[in-house]
Amino acid sequence: MEHTGNSKGHRRNYKSGYKKKRDKGMTSDYSESDAGEKMVHVWLKNMGGNRALERVFMDGLKSLPYRIDELGQAIEKNTGKDIQFIAHNIKGAFGNLGVTDIYELASKIDMEAKKDNYRIEDIKNDFKKLREVVKQIPDKYMNNNENQEEKPYQDAALNSGLKNRCDKSKILIVDDNKENRKLIATIIKQNTDHEILLASSGKAVLTFIEDYDPDLILLDIKMPDMDGFEVAEALKSNPVTKEIPILFITALRDTEYKIKAFNRGGIDFISKPFNIDELLARVNTHLRLKQIQNELKMKNRLLADRETHLIHLVEEKTRKITEQLFTDTLTKLPNRLRLIEDLKFSVSSTLILVNIDNFKQINNFFGNKMGDIIILELGNRIKTAVKGSECRLYKLHADEYA
C-alpha cells in the first residue's frame, strides 16, 4: 500500500478541459508534419493543462509498449481470457485519460474476446490498428526501462500512523492498473484533503485492511488472482471490515456486473471512463454518509452508556429506599414492615416481644438522647444474646423489640 499526500486543484472533467492557462505544459516543440507529435499534443490537451494528470498520462505512455507486447503474445497464443484481460486493462487506463484512439481499439478487442466464439482474425485486425497508433508515438515518450508494478504498499505508509489520525478521511484505492491508481489518486488529492492509500491487488488489501480502517474503498472489479467481487465478499464477511463502504470502479458496463456489485455489498458503481466531477461527488457523498453513520453510532453508544448509568442509578436509589423502608433509622435493625414481610414466607415461627417498662418516663426525666442510648444498648445486648442462633431481631416500636 502507498500513502500519498494532498493538494488542492481542479474539479473539471479533463475531457471538457480545464479553464486554466497552461504553464509550460509537458509537450515538446513539434513539426506540423509530424503526425505522432500532433497526436500526443492532442492527447495532452485532454489533460486541460493539469500537470499532475499530464504526468500520469506520460507514465502511462511509458508502460504502453510493455502492455502492447503482452497483448500481442496473448493474441498469438489465442487465449481469449488473457486477451480480454489485457485489452480491458489498456482500455481502462487510457479511457480515463481521454485517449480515445487507444481506448476505442482496446474496447473492440475486449468486447470481441468476451464472446464464447470470438473471431481471432477480427481481434488481430483491431490489434494491428492499435499497434499502428502506438507506432506513431515518438520514442522519447515511451522510453521506459521499468515495467514492474510498485509494491502493494510502502514502508512510509506503514509508519505514517494513519490508524490513529482522525482529522482526515482515508480512501483506499484498489486497482491492479498502476495508471488507474495514479489517476484516481491525483484527482482526489487535487480536489480534497483526504488521505489516500493505494493497493495493487485484492490479496494485498486483506493483509493490511484491519490496521488502517479506511473510510471508503474504491475497488476495481477486473483484477488477476482475486477480483473485486471476491475482495468485497471477504471484507463483508469480516466483522471488523464489513461496515467499510465499497464503491466499485470498473470499465465493465453490463447490467449483470452492476447487480452483482450491489449484491456483494457495494454501495455504488462508477463506470470507466468516468467524469471527474461525478467521481468526486460520489466519493464525497459516501464519505459524508459514512461520517454521519459514525456520528450516529457514537451517539447511540453514548445514549446506551447513559441509559445503563441511569438504570444503575435507579436500581441503587430503589435499593436504598427499600432499605430505608424496612430499616429502623436509630438501630439500623429490621423494622415492623420487614417483620410483616418475613412472616408471609415463614412456615412456622415463635415470636418473642421485648418491651421496656415505663420507657416514656425515662424519656421525660432524662431526655430523648438518653432514651436513644438505652434503646441502642438494649438492642446490642439482645443481638449478642441471639448471636449464632437462627433468631432474628426486629425493632418494632420506640421501646419494643421482637
Short mmCIF file of C-alpha atoms in Angstrom, two decimals:
data_model
loop_
_atom_site.label_atom_id
_atom_site.label_comp_id
_atom_site.label_asym_id
_atom_site.label_seq_id
_atom_site.Cartn_x
_atom_site.Cartn_y
_atom_site.Cartn_z
CA MET A 1 0.00 0.00 0.00
CA GLU A 2 1.16 3.52 -0.73
CA HIS A 3 0.23 6.64 1.20
CA THR A 4 0.13 9.85 -0.75
CA GLY A 5 -0.04 13.47 0.34
CA ASN A 6 -2.67 16.02 -0.59
CA SER A 7 -3.01 19.24 -2.55
CA LYS A 8 -5.82 21.39 -3.85
CA GLY A 9 -6.52 21.56 -7.58
CA HIS A 10 -9.16 21.49 -10.30
CA ARG A 11 -12.59 19.90 -10.35
CA ARG A 12 -13.46 20.00 -14.03
CA ASN A 13 -13.75 16.95 -16.29
CA TYR A 14 -10.49 16.53 -18.15
CA LYS A 15 -12.41 15.65 -21.32
CA SER A 16 -14.13 19.02 -21.43
CA GLY A 17 -10.90 20.78 -20.48
CA TYR A 18 -9.73 22.91 -17.57
CA LYS A 19 -10.19 26.64 -17.96
CA LYS A 20 -6.69 27.35 -16.88
CA LYS A 21 -3.75 28.74 -18.79
CA ARG A 22 -1.08 26.10 -19.44
CA ASP A 23 2.11 26.69 -17.53
CA LYS A 24 4.82 25.29 -19.75
CA GLY A 25 3.00 22.01 -20.42
CA MET A 26 4.79 18.76 -20.98
CA THR A 27 4.66 18.75 -24.80
CA SER A 28 7.79 19.47 -26.80
CA ASP A 29 8.06 21.60 -29.91
CA TYR A 30 6.83 19.61 -32.90
CA SER A 31 6.63 19.92 -36.64
CA GLU A 32 3.17 20.30 -38.15
CA SER A 33 4.02 17.37 -40.42
CA ASP A 34 4.85 15.08 -37.54
CA ALA A 35 1.61 13.15 -37.01
CA GLY A 36 2.93 11.44 -33.87
CA GLU A 37 3.77 14.69 -32.14
CA LYS A 38 0.42 16.14 -33.11
CA MET A 39 -1.37 13.09 -31.75
CA VAL A 40 0.43 13.28 -28.40
CA HIS A 41 -0.23 17.02 -28.29
CA VAL A 42 -3.98 16.40 -28.77
CA TRP A 43 -3.95 13.80 -26.01
CA LEU A 44 -2.15 16.18 -23.68
CA LYS A 45 -4.72 18.87 -24.39
CA ASN A 46 -7.29 16.49 -22.92
CA MET A 47 -5.46 16.95 -19.61
CA GLY A 48 -6.53 20.60 -19.73
CA GLY A 49 -3.18 21.91 -18.53
CA ASN A 50 -3.27 19.84 -15.36
CA ARG A 51 0.38 19.00 -14.75
CA ALA A 52 -0.35 16.13 -12.39
CA LEU A 53 -2.67 14.46 -14.92
CA GLU A 54 -0.05 15.01 -17.60
CA ARG A 55 2.50 13.13 -15.50
CA VAL A 56 0.08 10.24 -15.06
CA PHE A 57 -0.52 10.24 -18.81
CA MET A 58 3.21 10.24 -19.60
CA ASP A 59 3.78 7.36 -17.20
CA GLY A 60 1.00 5.51 -19.00
CA LEU A 61 2.72 6.05 -22.35
CA LYS A 62 5.96 4.67 -20.95
CA SER A 63 4.25 1.44 -19.94
CA LEU A 64 2.28 1.14 -23.19
CA PRO A 65 4.91 -0.81 -25.22
CA TYR A 66 5.07 -3.41 -22.48
CA ARG A 67 1.28 -3.77 -22.45
CA ILE A 68 1.10 -3.96 -26.25
CA ASP A 69 3.73 -6.73 -26.26
CA GLU A 70 1.73 -8.61 -23.62
CA LEU A 71 -1.43 -8.29 -25.68
CA GLY A 72 0.37 -9.43 -28.83
CA GLN A 73 1.69 -12.54 -27.09
CA ALA A 74 -1.78 -13.41 -25.79
CA ILE A 75 -3.23 -13.00 -29.30
CA GLU A 76 -0.52 -15.25 -30.77
CA LYS A 77 -1.36 -17.90 -28.18
CA ASN A 78 -5.07 -17.36 -28.92
CA THR A 79 -6.02 -17.31 -25.22
CA GLY A 80 -9.28 -15.38 -25.06
CA LYS A 81 -9.22 -14.86 -21.31
CA ASP A 82 -5.75 -13.27 -21.37
CA ILE A 83 -6.59 -11.21 -24.46
CA GLN A 84 -9.71 -9.86 -22.81
CA PHE A 85 -7.95 -9.10 -19.51
CA ILE A 86 -5.03 -7.19 -21.06
CA ALA A 87 -7.26 -5.29 -23.51
CA HIS A 88 -9.59 -4.42 -20.63
CA ASN A 89 -6.61 -3.09 -18.69
CA ILE A 90 -5.44 -0.89 -21.57
CA LYS A 91 -8.99 0.31 -22.17
CA GLY A 92 -9.45 1.29 -18.53
CA ALA A 93 -6.14 3.14 -18.24
CA PHE A 94 -6.36 5.21 -21.42
CA GLY A 95 -10.11 5.69 -21.42
CA ASN A 96 -9.90 7.51 -18.10
CA LEU A 97 -7.17 9.74 -19.57
CA GLY A 98 -9.32 10.63 -22.56
CA VAL A 99 -7.05 8.90 -25.11
CA THR A 100 -9.92 7.84 -27.35
CA ASP A 101 -7.78 6.37 -30.16
CA ILE A 102 -6.29 3.70 -27.90
CA TYR A 103 -9.42 3.35 -25.76
CA GLU A 104 -11.75 2.57 -28.67
CA LEU A 105 -9.47 -0.03 -30.27
CA ALA A 106 -8.76 -1.72 -26.93
CA SER A 107 -12.52 -1.73 -26.25
CA LYS A 108 -13.21 -3.52 -29.54
CA ILE A 109 -10.63 -6.19 -28.72
CA ASP A 110 -12.04 -6.51 -25.21
CA MET A 111 -15.63 -6.90 -26.44
CA GLU A 112 -14.69 -9.47 -29.10
CA ALA A 113 -12.58 -11.54 -26.70
CA LYS A 114 -15.54 -11.74 -24.28
CA LYS A 115 -17.56 -13.75 -26.78
CA ASP A 116 -17.68 -17.52 -26.43
CA ASN A 117 -16.91 -17.93 -30.13
CA TYR A 118 -14.71 -14.91 -30.68
CA ARG A 119 -13.10 -14.35 -34.07
CA ILE A 120 -9.33 -14.22 -33.67
CA GLU A 121 -8.97 -12.63 -37.11
CA ASP A 122 -11.14 -9.69 -36.03
CA ILE A 123 -9.03 -9.32 -32.91
CA LYS A 124 -5.82 -9.41 -34.97
CA ASN A 125 -7.14 -6.73 -37.31
CA ASP A 126 -8.02 -4.42 -34.41
CA PHE A 127 -4.69 -5.17 -32.75
CA LYS A 128 -2.90 -4.23 -35.96
CA LYS A 129 -4.67 -0.87 -35.95
CA LEU A 130 -3.79 -0.43 -32.28
CA ARG A 131 -0.11 -1.10 -32.97
CA GLU A 132 -0.17 1.38 -35.83
CA VAL A 133 -1.45 4.06 -33.45
CA VAL A 134 1.20 3.19 -30.88
CA LYS A 135 3.97 3.18 -33.52
CA GLN A 136 3.17 6.81 -34.29
CA ILE A 137 4.07 7.84 -30.74
CA PRO A 138 7.63 9.23 -30.71
CA ASP A 139 10.13 7.06 -28.85
CA LYS A 140 11.00 9.87 -26.44
CA TYR A 141 7.56 9.49 -24.84
CA MET A 142 7.87 5.73 -24.49
CA ASN A 143 11.41 5.31 -23.19
CA ASN A 144 10.72 3.05 -20.25
CA ASN A 145 13.17 0.67 -18.63
CA GLU A 146 10.97 -0.20 -15.69
CA ASN A 147 7.82 -2.21 -16.30
CA GLN A 148 7.29 -3.69 -12.85
CA GLU A 149 4.47 -2.54 -10.65
CA GLU A 150 5.24 -0.77 -7.42
CA LYS A 151 4.88 -2.70 -4.18
CA PRO A 152 1.33 -3.10 -2.85
CA TYR A 153 2.31 -0.69 -0.10
CA GLN A 154 5.38 1.21 1.01
CA ASP A 155 7.04 1.39 4.40
CA ALA A 156 6.30 5.12 4.59
CA ALA A 157 2.62 4.32 4.71
CA LEU A 158 3.09 1.65 7.34
CA ASN A 159 4.90 4.08 9.62
CA SER A 160 2.68 7.09 8.99
CA GLY A 161 0.32 6.39 11.88
CA LEU A 162 -2.80 6.69 9.73
CA LYS A 163 -4.84 4.45 12.01
CA ASN A 164 -4.63 6.97 14.82
CA ARG A 165 -5.35 10.03 12.65
CA CYS A 166 -8.97 11.05 12.84
CA ASP A 167 -8.76 14.52 11.27
CA LYS A 168 -8.99 13.31 7.65
CA SER A 169 -10.99 10.68 5.83
CA LYS A 170 -8.97 7.76 4.46
CA ILE A 171 -9.67 6.43 0.97
CA LEU A 172 -8.24 3.11 -0.21
CA ILE A 173 -7.86 2.77 -3.99
CA VAL A 174 -7.54 -0.84 -5.18
CA ASP A 175 -6.64 -1.41 -8.82
CA ASP A 176 -4.08 -3.67 -10.49
CA ASN A 177 -3.55 -0.99 -13.13
CA LYS A 178 -0.85 1.42 -11.98
CA GLU A 179 -2.07 4.27 -14.20
CA ASN A 180 -5.62 3.97 -12.90
CA ARG A 181 -4.44 4.11 -9.30
CA LYS A 182 -2.30 7.16 -10.00
CA LEU A 183 -5.05 8.92 -11.93
CA ILE A 184 -7.75 8.45 -9.31
CA ALA A 185 -5.33 9.36 -6.51
CA THR A 186 -4.25 12.50 -8.38
CA ILE A 187 -7.83 13.63 -8.95
CA ILE A 188 -8.78 13.14 -5.31
CA LYS A 189 -5.57 14.74 -3.99
CA GLN A 190 -6.05 17.84 -6.11
CA ASN A 191 -9.63 18.40 -5.04
CA THR A 192 -9.83 17.21 -1.43
CA ASP A 193 -7.70 16.88 1.69
CA HIS A 194 -8.45 13.17 2.15
CA GLU A 195 -5.69 10.68 2.92
CA ILE A 196 -5.03 8.28 0.03
CA LEU A 197 -3.95 4.64 0.35
CA LEU A 198 -3.08 2.56 -2.72
CA ALA A 199 -3.14 -1.21 -3.24
CA SER A 200 -2.40 -3.16 -6.41
CA SER A 201 -4.22 -6.39 -5.55
CA GLY A 202 -7.07 -7.78 -3.51
CA LYS A 203 -4.76 -10.08 -1.58
CA ALA A 204 -2.65 -7.10 -0.50
CA VAL A 205 -5.78 -5.37 0.80
CA LEU A 206 -6.77 -8.29 3.01
CA THR A 207 -3.34 -8.35 4.65
CA PHE A 208 -3.43 -4.78 5.99
CA ILE A 209 -7.05 -3.59 5.87
CA GLU A 210 -7.71 -4.08 9.59
CA ASP A 211 -4.68 -1.99 10.54
CA TYR A 212 -5.71 1.07 8.51
CA ASP A 213 -9.51 1.07 8.72
CA PRO A 214 -10.25 3.21 5.61
CA ASP A 215 -13.45 5.24 5.46
CA LEU A 216 -14.10 4.33 1.81
CA ILE A 217 -12.76 1.74 -0.65
CA LEU A 218 -12.63 2.42 -4.39
CA LEU A 219 -12.42 -1.10 -5.78
CA ASP A 220 -11.71 -2.28 -9.31
CA ILE A 221 -13.54 -5.44 -10.39
CA LYS A 222 -11.31 -6.91 -13.08
CA MET A 223 -8.10 -7.93 -11.30
CA PRO A 224 -5.90 -11.04 -11.53
CA ASP A 225 -5.81 -13.74 -8.83
CA MET A 226 -8.62 -12.17 -6.78
CA ASP A 227 -11.23 -9.99 -8.46
CA GLY A 228 -13.12 -7.14 -6.84
CA PHE A 229 -16.20 -9.25 -6.11
CA GLU A 230 -14.11 -11.75 -4.15
CA VAL A 231 -12.39 -8.94 -2.25
CA ALA A 232 -15.75 -7.37 -1.35
CA GLU A 233 -17.13 -10.72 -0.22
CA ALA A 234 -14.11 -11.30 2.03
CA LEU A 235 -14.40 -7.81 3.53
CA LYS A 236 -18.14 -8.12 4.17
CA SER A 237 -17.68 -11.50 5.89
CA ASN A 238 -15.19 -10.00 8.36
CA PRO A 239 -16.87 -8.32 11.38
CA VAL A 240 -14.01 -5.80 11.56
CA THR A 241 -14.29 -4.62 7.92
CA LYS A 242 -17.92 -5.32 7.00
CA GLU A 243 -19.03 -1.74 7.66
CA ILE A 244 -16.47 -0.13 5.32
CA PRO A 245 -18.35 1.24 2.26
CA ILE A 246 -17.18 -0.09 -1.12
CA LEU A 247 -17.52 1.91 -4.33
CA PHE A 248 -16.81 -0.21 -7.42
CA ILE A 249 -14.96 1.47 -10.30
CA THR A 250 -14.67 -0.56 -13.49
CA ALA A 251 -14.81 -0.48 -17.26
CA LEU A 252 -17.38 -3.29 -17.16
CA ARG A 253 -20.71 -1.80 -18.19
CA ASP A 254 -23.04 -4.80 -18.32
CA THR A 255 -26.05 -4.60 -16.01
CA GLU A 256 -25.27 -8.03 -14.60
CA TYR A 257 -21.97 -6.73 -13.21
CA LYS A 258 -23.67 -3.76 -11.59
CA ILE A 259 -26.25 -6.03 -9.96
CA LYS A 260 -23.50 -8.37 -8.81
CA ALA A 261 -21.57 -5.43 -7.37
CA PHE A 262 -24.52 -4.37 -5.23
CA ASN A 263 -25.20 -7.97 -4.21
CA ARG A 264 -21.61 -8.24 -2.99
CA GLY A 265 -22.12 -5.29 -0.67
CA GLY A 266 -21.14 -2.36 -2.88
CA ILE A 267 -22.82 0.96 -2.14
CA ASP A 268 -22.22 2.48 -5.58
CA PHE A 269 -20.84 1.80 -9.05
CA ILE A 270 -18.87 4.07 -11.40
CA SER A 271 -18.09 3.08 -14.99
CA LYS A 272 -14.79 3.89 -16.68
CA PRO A 273 -14.05 6.21 -18.31
CA PHE A 274 -15.53 8.34 -15.58
CA ASN A 275 -16.30 12.01 -15.23
CA ILE A 276 -14.11 13.74 -12.65
CA ASP A 277 -16.91 15.80 -11.13
CA GLU A 278 -19.10 12.70 -10.82
CA LEU A 279 -16.29 10.72 -9.19
CA LEU A 280 -15.62 13.47 -6.65
CA ALA A 281 -19.32 13.96 -5.94
CA ARG A 282 -19.85 10.26 -5.27
CA VAL A 283 -16.71 9.96 -3.16
CA ASN A 284 -17.56 12.99 -1.03
CA THR A 285 -21.20 11.92 -0.69
CA HIS A 286 -20.31 8.45 0.57
CA LEU A 287 -17.65 9.81 2.89
CA ARG A 288 -20.23 12.20 4.34
CA LEU A 289 -22.71 9.33 4.75
CA LYS A 290 -20.00 7.29 6.49
CA GLN A 291 -19.27 10.23 8.77
CA ILE A 292 -22.97 10.58 9.61
CA GLN A 293 -23.19 6.85 10.32
CA ASN A 294 -20.15 7.06 12.59
CA GLU A 295 -21.67 10.03 14.42
CA LEU A 296 -24.95 8.16 14.86
CA LYS A 297 -23.12 5.12 16.20
CA MET A 298 -21.22 7.32 18.63
CA LYS A 299 -24.43 9.00 19.80
CA ASN A 300 -26.12 5.62 20.17
CA ARG A 301 -23.19 4.38 22.25
CA LEU A 302 -23.37 7.48 24.42
CA LEU A 303 -27.12 7.04 24.82
CA ALA A 304 -26.65 3.37 25.66
CA ASP A 305 -23.97 4.24 28.22
CA ARG A 306 -26.18 6.95 29.68
CA GLU A 307 -29.12 4.58 29.80
CA THR A 308 -27.02 1.95 31.55
CA HIS A 309 -25.82 4.56 34.04
CA LEU A 310 -29.40 5.70 34.70
CA ILE A 311 -30.56 2.12 35.18
CA HIS A 312 -27.80 1.50 37.71
CA LEU A 313 -28.61 4.79 39.41
CA VAL A 314 -32.32 3.94 39.65
CA GLU A 315 -31.52 0.46 40.92
CA GLU A 316 -29.22 1.89 43.57
CA LYS A 317 -31.79 4.51 44.62
CA THR A 318 -34.51 1.87 44.73
CA ARG A 319 -32.32 -0.37 46.86
CA LYS A 320 -31.60 2.44 49.28
CA ILE A 321 -35.26 3.48 49.50
CA THR A 322 -36.30 -0.12 50.07
CA GLU A 323 -33.61 -0.49 52.71
CA GLN A 324 -34.79 2.66 54.47
CA LEU A 325 -38.39 1.50 54.24
CA PHE A 326 -37.66 -1.77 56.06
CA THR A 327 -34.97 -0.50 58.47
CA ASP A 328 -35.23 1.32 61.80
CA THR A 329 -33.39 4.61 61.47
CA LEU A 330 -31.94 4.56 65.01
CA THR A 331 -30.79 0.98 65.49
CA LYS A 332 -30.45 0.03 61.80
CA LEU A 333 -32.33 -3.16 62.64
CA PRO A 334 -35.18 -4.58 60.51
CA ASN A 335 -38.41 -2.78 61.41
CA ARG A 336 -42.08 -3.73 61.76
CA LEU A 337 -42.68 -3.71 57.96
CA ARG A 338 -39.76 -6.09 57.46
CA LEU A 339 -41.20 -8.43 60.10
CA ILE A 340 -44.59 -8.43 58.38
CA GLU A 341 -42.96 -9.28 55.02
CA ASP A 342 -40.83 -12.04 56.55
CA LEU A 343 -43.81 -13.60 58.29
CA LYS A 344 -45.51 -14.01 54.91
CA PHE A 345 -42.84 -16.51 53.92
CA SER A 346 -42.38 -18.15 57.30
CA VAL A 347 -43.92 -21.64 57.65
CA SER A 348 -43.79 -21.63 61.46
CA SER A 349 -42.04 -19.35 63.91
CA THR A 350 -42.02 -18.26 67.54
CA LEU A 351 -42.33 -14.55 68.23
CA ILE A 352 -40.96 -13.05 71.44
CA LEU A 353 -41.78 -9.43 72.23
CA VAL A 354 -39.47 -7.37 74.44
CA ASN A 355 -40.78 -4.12 75.86
CA ILE A 356 -39.10 -1.57 78.13
CA ASP A 357 -41.43 -0.73 81.03
CA ASN A 358 -42.04 2.92 81.81
CA PHE A 359 -39.79 3.98 78.89
CA LYS A 360 -41.81 7.14 78.44
CA GLN A 361 -40.89 8.23 81.95
CA ILE A 362 -37.20 7.69 81.17
CA ASN A 363 -37.51 9.98 78.18
CA ASN A 364 -39.38 12.56 80.20
CA PHE A 365 -36.86 12.54 83.05
CA PHE A 366 -33.52 12.01 81.26
CA GLY A 367 -34.45 13.32 77.83
CA ASN A 368 -34.75 11.70 74.40
CA LYS A 369 -31.00 11.47 73.91
CA MET A 370 -30.59 9.26 76.93
CA GLY A 371 -33.64 7.27 75.82
CA ASP A 372 -31.96 6.61 72.46
CA ILE A 373 -28.81 5.40 74.22
CA ILE A 374 -30.85 2.93 76.28
CA ILE A 375 -32.69 1.69 73.18
CA LEU A 376 -29.39 1.14 71.34
CA GLU A 377 -27.79 -0.60 74.30
CA LEU A 378 -30.76 -2.92 74.71
CA GLY A 379 -30.65 -3.76 71.02
CA ASN A 380 -26.92 -4.56 71.18
CA ARG A 381 -27.38 -6.81 74.20
CA ILE A 382 -30.22 -8.75 72.55
CA LYS A 383 -28.13 -9.14 69.36
CA THR A 384 -25.26 -10.51 71.43
CA ALA A 385 -27.60 -12.90 73.20
CA VAL A 386 -29.06 -14.38 69.99
CA LYS A 387 -25.81 -14.34 68.03
CA GLY A 388 -25.05 -17.69 66.42
CA SER A 389 -28.68 -18.83 66.55
CA GLU A 390 -31.41 -18.74 63.91
CA CYS A 391 -33.20 -15.95 65.76
CA ARG A 392 -33.74 -12.62 64.04
CA LEU A 393 -34.10 -9.33 65.87
CA TYR A 394 -36.58 -6.65 64.81
CA LYS A 395 -37.19 -3.14 66.16
CA LEU A 396 -40.97 -2.76 66.21
CA HIS A 397 -41.63 0.46 68.10
CA ALA A 398 -39.84 3.06 70.20
CA ASP A 399 -39.41 0.70 73.18
CA GLU A 400 -40.34 -2.64 71.65
CA TYR A 401 -38.24 -5.42 70.07
CA ALA A 402 -39.22 -8.77 68.61
#
